[in-house]
Every structure is written in structure tokens, then in C-alpha cells.
Short mmCIF file of C-alpha atoms in Angstrom, two decimals:
data_model
loop_
_atom_site.label_atom_id
_atom_site.label_comp_id
_atom_site.label_asym_id
_atom_site.label_seq_id
_atom_site.Cartn_x
_atom_site.Cartn_y
_atom_site.Cartn_z
CA GLU W 1 7.54 -79.63 52.71
CA ALA W 2 4.36 -78.06 51.45
CA GLN W 3 4.11 -78.66 47.86
CA VAL W 4 2.14 -79.21 44.77
CA THR W 5 3.37 -82.03 42.32
CA GLN W 6 2.51 -82.33 38.62
CA ASN W 7 3.19 -85.39 36.50
CA PRO W 8 4.48 -85.78 33.75
CA ARG W 9 6.54 -82.52 33.58
CA TYR W 10 6.93 -82.70 29.85
CA LEU W 11 4.63 -84.91 27.16
CA ILE W 12 4.45 -85.16 23.70
CA THR W 13 1.54 -86.94 22.27
CA VAL W 14 -0.59 -87.11 18.98
CA THR W 15 -4.11 -85.79 18.18
CA GLY W 16 -6.87 -87.93 19.90
CA LYS W 17 -4.68 -90.19 22.17
CA LYS W 18 -6.19 -89.77 25.67
CA LEU W 19 -3.94 -88.57 28.37
CA THR W 20 -4.07 -87.54 32.10
CA VAL W 21 -1.74 -85.08 34.03
CA THR W 22 -1.72 -85.64 37.60
CA CYS W 23 -1.80 -83.19 40.30
CA SER W 24 -1.24 -83.80 44.15
CA GLN W 25 -1.04 -81.64 46.98
CA ASN W 26 0.09 -82.32 50.53
CA MET W 27 -1.28 -79.32 52.55
CA ASN W 28 -4.84 -80.73 53.03
CA HIS W 29 -6.23 -77.73 50.90
CA GLU W 30 -9.85 -77.68 49.80
CA TYR W 31 -9.53 -75.57 46.78
CA MET W 32 -7.49 -76.66 43.74
CA SER W 33 -7.40 -75.71 39.99
CA TRP W 34 -5.79 -76.01 36.75
CA TYR W 35 -4.57 -73.19 34.51
CA ARG W 36 -3.09 -73.14 31.27
CA GLN W 37 -0.50 -70.56 30.09
CA ASP W 38 -0.25 -69.44 26.50
CA PRO W 39 2.24 -66.52 25.11
CA GLY W 40 0.65 -63.08 25.41
CA LEU W 41 -2.44 -64.58 27.37
CA GLY W 42 -1.28 -65.16 31.08
CA LEU W 43 -2.52 -67.74 32.85
CA ARG W 44 -6.40 -68.68 32.27
CA GLN W 45 -8.38 -70.89 34.58
CA ILE W 46 -9.54 -74.33 32.96
CA TYR W 47 -11.27 -75.92 35.87
CA TYR W 48 -11.44 -75.76 39.59
CA SER W 49 -12.57 -77.70 42.65
CA MET W 50 -13.93 -76.37 45.97
CA ASN W 51 -13.92 -79.77 47.70
CA VAL W 52 -14.06 -83.50 47.11
CA GLU W 53 -16.74 -84.34 44.30
CA VAL W 54 -17.08 -80.56 43.78
CA THR W 55 -15.82 -79.27 40.53
CA ASP W 56 -16.76 -76.53 38.14
CA LYS W 57 -15.80 -74.80 34.80
CA GLY W 58 -13.24 -72.15 34.85
CA ASP W 59 -12.81 -69.64 31.85
CA VAL W 60 -11.54 -72.11 29.15
CA PRO W 61 -12.91 -75.73 30.07
CA GLU W 62 -13.49 -76.97 26.39
CA GLY W 63 -11.73 -80.33 25.49
CA TYR W 64 -10.98 -81.05 29.29
CA LYS W 65 -12.22 -82.96 32.30
CA VAL W 66 -11.33 -83.20 35.82
CA SER W 67 -12.23 -85.35 38.96
CA ARG W 68 -11.83 -84.83 42.52
CA LYS W 69 -12.29 -88.18 44.25
CA GLU W 70 -9.64 -87.52 47.04
CA LYS W 71 -8.76 -84.12 48.75
CA ARG W 72 -5.06 -84.23 47.58
CA ASN W 73 -5.63 -85.21 43.95
CA PHE W 74 -6.99 -83.40 41.06
CA PRO W 75 -6.31 -84.91 37.69
CA LEU W 76 -6.77 -83.18 34.41
CA ILE W 77 -7.97 -85.28 31.70
CA LEU W 78 -7.63 -84.62 27.99
CA GLU W 79 -10.13 -87.18 26.32
CA SER W 80 -9.20 -86.23 22.68
CA PRO W 81 -6.31 -83.83 22.65
CA SER W 82 -5.93 -81.59 19.83
CA PRO W 83 -2.95 -79.21 18.68
CA ASN W 84 -4.48 -76.12 20.14
CA GLN W 85 -4.19 -77.64 23.43
CA THR W 86 -0.44 -77.40 23.34
CA SER W 87 0.44 -75.40 26.13
CA LEU W 88 1.96 -74.98 29.68
CA TYR W 89 -0.37 -76.21 32.48
CA PHE W 90 -0.17 -75.40 36.17
CA CYS W 91 -1.87 -76.87 39.02
CA ALA W 92 -2.54 -74.85 42.10
CA SER W 93 -4.04 -75.20 45.61
CA ILE W 94 -5.16 -72.89 48.47
CA GLN W 95 -6.95 -73.32 51.76
CA ARG W 96 -10.44 -71.57 51.25
CA GLY W 97 -11.86 -68.94 53.20
CA GLY W 98 -8.51 -67.07 54.07
CA GLN W 99 -6.17 -64.98 52.27
CA GLU W 100 -3.56 -67.60 51.86
CA THR W 101 -1.12 -67.85 49.17
CA GLN W 102 -2.02 -70.08 46.15
CA TYR W 103 0.67 -72.87 45.91
CA PHE W 104 1.49 -73.68 42.19
CA GLY W 105 3.02 -76.85 40.91
CA PRO W 106 5.95 -76.74 38.64
CA GLY W 107 4.10 -76.98 35.42
CA THR W 108 3.52 -79.41 32.61
CA ARG W 109 4.59 -78.65 29.12
CA LEU W 110 2.35 -80.59 26.60
CA LEU W 111 2.80 -80.80 22.86
CA VAL W 112 0.11 -82.23 20.75
CA LEU W 113 1.03 -83.12 17.39
CA ALA L 1 -16.21 -57.66 34.30
CA GLN L 2 -13.21 -58.42 36.84
CA SER L 3 -9.91 -58.14 35.07
CA VAL L 4 -6.42 -56.94 35.50
CA THR L 5 -4.37 -54.95 33.06
CA GLN L 6 -0.70 -55.16 32.65
CA LEU L 7 0.08 -51.96 30.69
CA ASP L 8 3.56 -53.27 29.26
CA SER L 9 4.24 -56.39 27.73
CA HIS L 10 7.97 -55.55 27.65
CA VAL L 11 10.33 -53.65 29.61
CA SER L 12 13.84 -53.17 29.19
CA VAL L 13 16.37 -51.57 31.75
CA SER L 14 20.05 -51.46 32.46
CA GLU L 15 21.39 -52.99 35.54
CA GLY L 16 21.38 -50.65 38.40
CA THR L 17 18.65 -48.60 37.10
CA PRO L 18 15.15 -48.45 38.55
CA VAL L 19 12.28 -51.00 37.64
CA LEU L 20 8.76 -50.12 37.23
CA LEU L 21 6.09 -52.68 36.05
CA ARG L 22 2.52 -51.31 35.82
CA CYS L 23 -0.69 -53.00 36.69
CA ASN L 24 -4.24 -51.85 36.72
CA TYR L 25 -7.36 -53.74 37.99
CA SER L 26 -10.86 -53.24 37.57
CA SER L 27 -12.86 -51.66 40.75
CA SER L 28 -15.56 -54.09 41.74
CA TYR L 29 -14.92 -54.42 45.51
CA SER L 30 -12.03 -54.87 47.54
CA PRO L 31 -9.47 -57.09 45.61
CA SER L 32 -6.69 -59.14 46.90
CA LEU L 33 -3.55 -58.37 44.60
CA PHE L 34 -0.52 -60.31 44.08
CA TRP L 35 2.76 -60.15 41.92
CA TYR L 36 4.30 -63.46 40.49
CA VAL L 37 7.53 -64.03 38.76
CA GLN L 38 8.29 -66.63 36.38
CA HIS L 39 11.99 -67.21 35.37
CA PRO L 40 12.58 -68.95 32.13
CA ASN L 41 11.53 -72.69 32.11
CA LYS L 42 10.41 -72.45 35.75
CA GLY L 43 7.33 -72.35 37.59
CA LEU L 44 5.49 -69.44 39.35
CA GLN L 45 6.98 -67.86 42.33
CA LEU L 46 5.05 -65.25 44.52
CA LEU L 47 6.80 -61.78 44.89
CA LEU L 48 4.18 -59.99 47.20
CA LYS L 49 0.66 -59.80 47.93
CA TYR L 50 -1.78 -57.01 49.06
CA THR L 51 -4.75 -58.23 51.25
CA SER L 52 -6.07 -54.94 52.61
CA ALA L 53 -3.38 -54.22 55.14
CA ALA L 54 -0.50 -51.66 54.46
CA THR L 55 -0.96 -50.21 51.04
CA LEU L 56 2.95 -50.37 50.45
CA VAL L 57 3.96 -53.90 50.20
CA LYS L 58 7.44 -55.27 50.54
CA GLY L 59 8.07 -58.39 48.85
CA ILE L 60 11.21 -60.79 48.15
CA ASN L 61 14.30 -59.76 46.05
CA GLY L 62 13.96 -56.04 46.95
CA PHE L 63 10.46 -55.63 45.14
CA GLU L 64 7.73 -53.56 46.51
CA ALA L 65 4.43 -52.54 45.14
CA GLU L 66 2.07 -49.79 46.24
CA PHE L 67 -1.92 -50.23 46.23
CA LYS L 68 -3.55 -46.98 45.18
CA LYS L 69 -7.34 -47.24 45.39
CA SER L 70 -7.96 -44.10 43.78
CA GLU L 71 -5.93 -44.95 40.62
CA THR L 72 -6.89 -48.84 40.78
CA SER L 73 -3.16 -49.61 40.40
CA PHE L 74 -0.81 -51.75 41.94
CA HIS L 75 2.58 -51.06 40.17
CA LEU L 76 5.62 -53.27 40.86
CA THR L 77 8.85 -51.42 41.46
CA LYS L 78 12.59 -52.10 42.51
CA PRO L 79 15.28 -49.37 43.06
CA SER L 80 18.09 -51.05 41.51
CA ALA L 81 17.55 -53.89 38.83
CA HIS L 82 19.94 -57.05 38.84
CA MET L 83 20.58 -59.36 35.89
CA ARG L 84 18.73 -62.13 37.87
CA ASP L 85 15.58 -60.10 37.58
CA ALA L 86 15.05 -60.87 34.07
CA ALA L 87 11.84 -62.90 33.83
CA GLU L 88 8.26 -62.72 33.11
CA TYR L 89 6.14 -60.92 35.76
CA PHE L 90 2.25 -61.47 36.29
CA CYS L 91 0.06 -58.98 38.11
CA VAL L 92 -2.97 -61.17 39.34
CA VAL L 93 -6.04 -60.23 41.22
CA SER L 94 -8.61 -62.09 43.34
CA TYR L 95 -12.07 -60.72 44.29
CA ASN L 96 -13.26 -62.51 47.52
CA THR L 97 -12.90 -65.68 45.87
CA ASP L 98 -10.35 -68.24 45.48
CA LYS L 99 -9.86 -67.64 41.69
CA LEU L 100 -7.14 -65.84 40.50
CA ILE L 101 -7.30 -63.61 37.50
CA PHE L 102 -3.84 -62.93 35.57
CA GLY L 103 -2.71 -60.31 33.70
CA THR L 104 -1.02 -61.13 30.32
CA GLY L 105 2.53 -60.64 31.79
CA THR L 106 5.32 -58.10 31.51
CA ARG L 107 8.89 -59.57 30.34
CA LEU L 108 11.54 -57.61 31.91
CA GLN L 109 14.75 -57.48 30.29
CA VAL L 110 17.99 -56.31 32.04
CA PHE L 111 21.03 -55.25 30.13
CA PRO L 112 24.47 -55.03 31.67
#
């Protein structure tokens, strides 16, 4: 089954404690991205990757890092989380160059105290 | 700047009545347009997409949307609302890239 998985699904942490949210897709897609969802703001892109070892900033990259060492994985790293990063995070993937549907992960709800 | 605007943050309808969720996009060049639905505490599900084929697009669960270039609109409609349609709906645009630009969402309430 084609899918995007994220872990953990729920996370409560404290300010400054580094964390990583994993994202994995099984469709051999080149393009992956991370979004955050906040009430009244819709989803905003944090970072994206067009292929292995190719990443770039989206609209709200501050406070986040990503890496793309393998095609299937695209982890989101918060080196020093702050309360304003409390949000719902979605990972997505798509095969570039077509008009294919983007596949979204189930979401990770993060609370930073 | 490329953008998408959902004109209503909340829409309330009675069960069995028509649904209209409005969406306008900025017109740089030919966009791809999508509607996604998010039920409470759930992920995002694609309802339908427009990618320069037929202007009237039929999606899942009885929803459809019409691409109107002259009005730069892509409104979502359904003839008869069900209680299970209560959710948040996002209009999304993509301009020849893989990046999706989301609207701020419309919360649909359906009353019995």
C-alpha cells in the first residue's frame, strides 16, 4: 500500500530539548516536504527536498532542519524547540514532473512546554 | 505573489441543503487546483483536483468543483450535505511546481 508514515504521532517535550520527527514514503518519490498547520493559517511549507541530498527552505524554515540521505526518508529536526513550534506537522511526497497527487502522512501533533 | 483565498472561514448548513465553499486563486499562469478535506483529528484527504482537463471536476463523496478562469475561482459544491461532511476544507493551488500553497481553510458545520 502506498503510504507516507510519520513518527511519533504525538509528542510533548520541553523547551530546548532536541527532537526528530521521522517521515518515510514507500513510493520512490523524489519530492518530499514538511508542512505545519496552525489554526486560521492553513498549512505552510517548512522545508522541501527535490531529491537525495537536495533540500531547500520553504516559507517558515526558522528553527527547523532537515536531511535527505536516502530517497525514502526525510526527517524534520528541531534542534532547540520553543513553544511557538507547538503545531501539527505533516510530511508529504510526490513524484516530480507530473501532475500526481501529493500523499500526506497522518500528522504529528507536537506540544512544546 | 502566488496565493489562494478561501472567502469564508466558517460555513453552516442544514443536512440535505446545498454546500458552497468558495475559493479564489491568484492568476500567474495555469494552476493546478485541489480541494482537501480534514476531519477532526485526522489527516488530509484529497477530494478532487483540476489539472487543465475538464473544467468541471467531480470528486469523492458527491463533491464537485468548477474551474472558472475568468473569475479565477474554484468553488467546491455539493447538492445535499450530510452530517459526515462536517470537517475543515482546504483549497490548494500549485503553479507548475511541486509546492502546494494552502488556503486558510473553511470549517463546514452541518446541522440536523
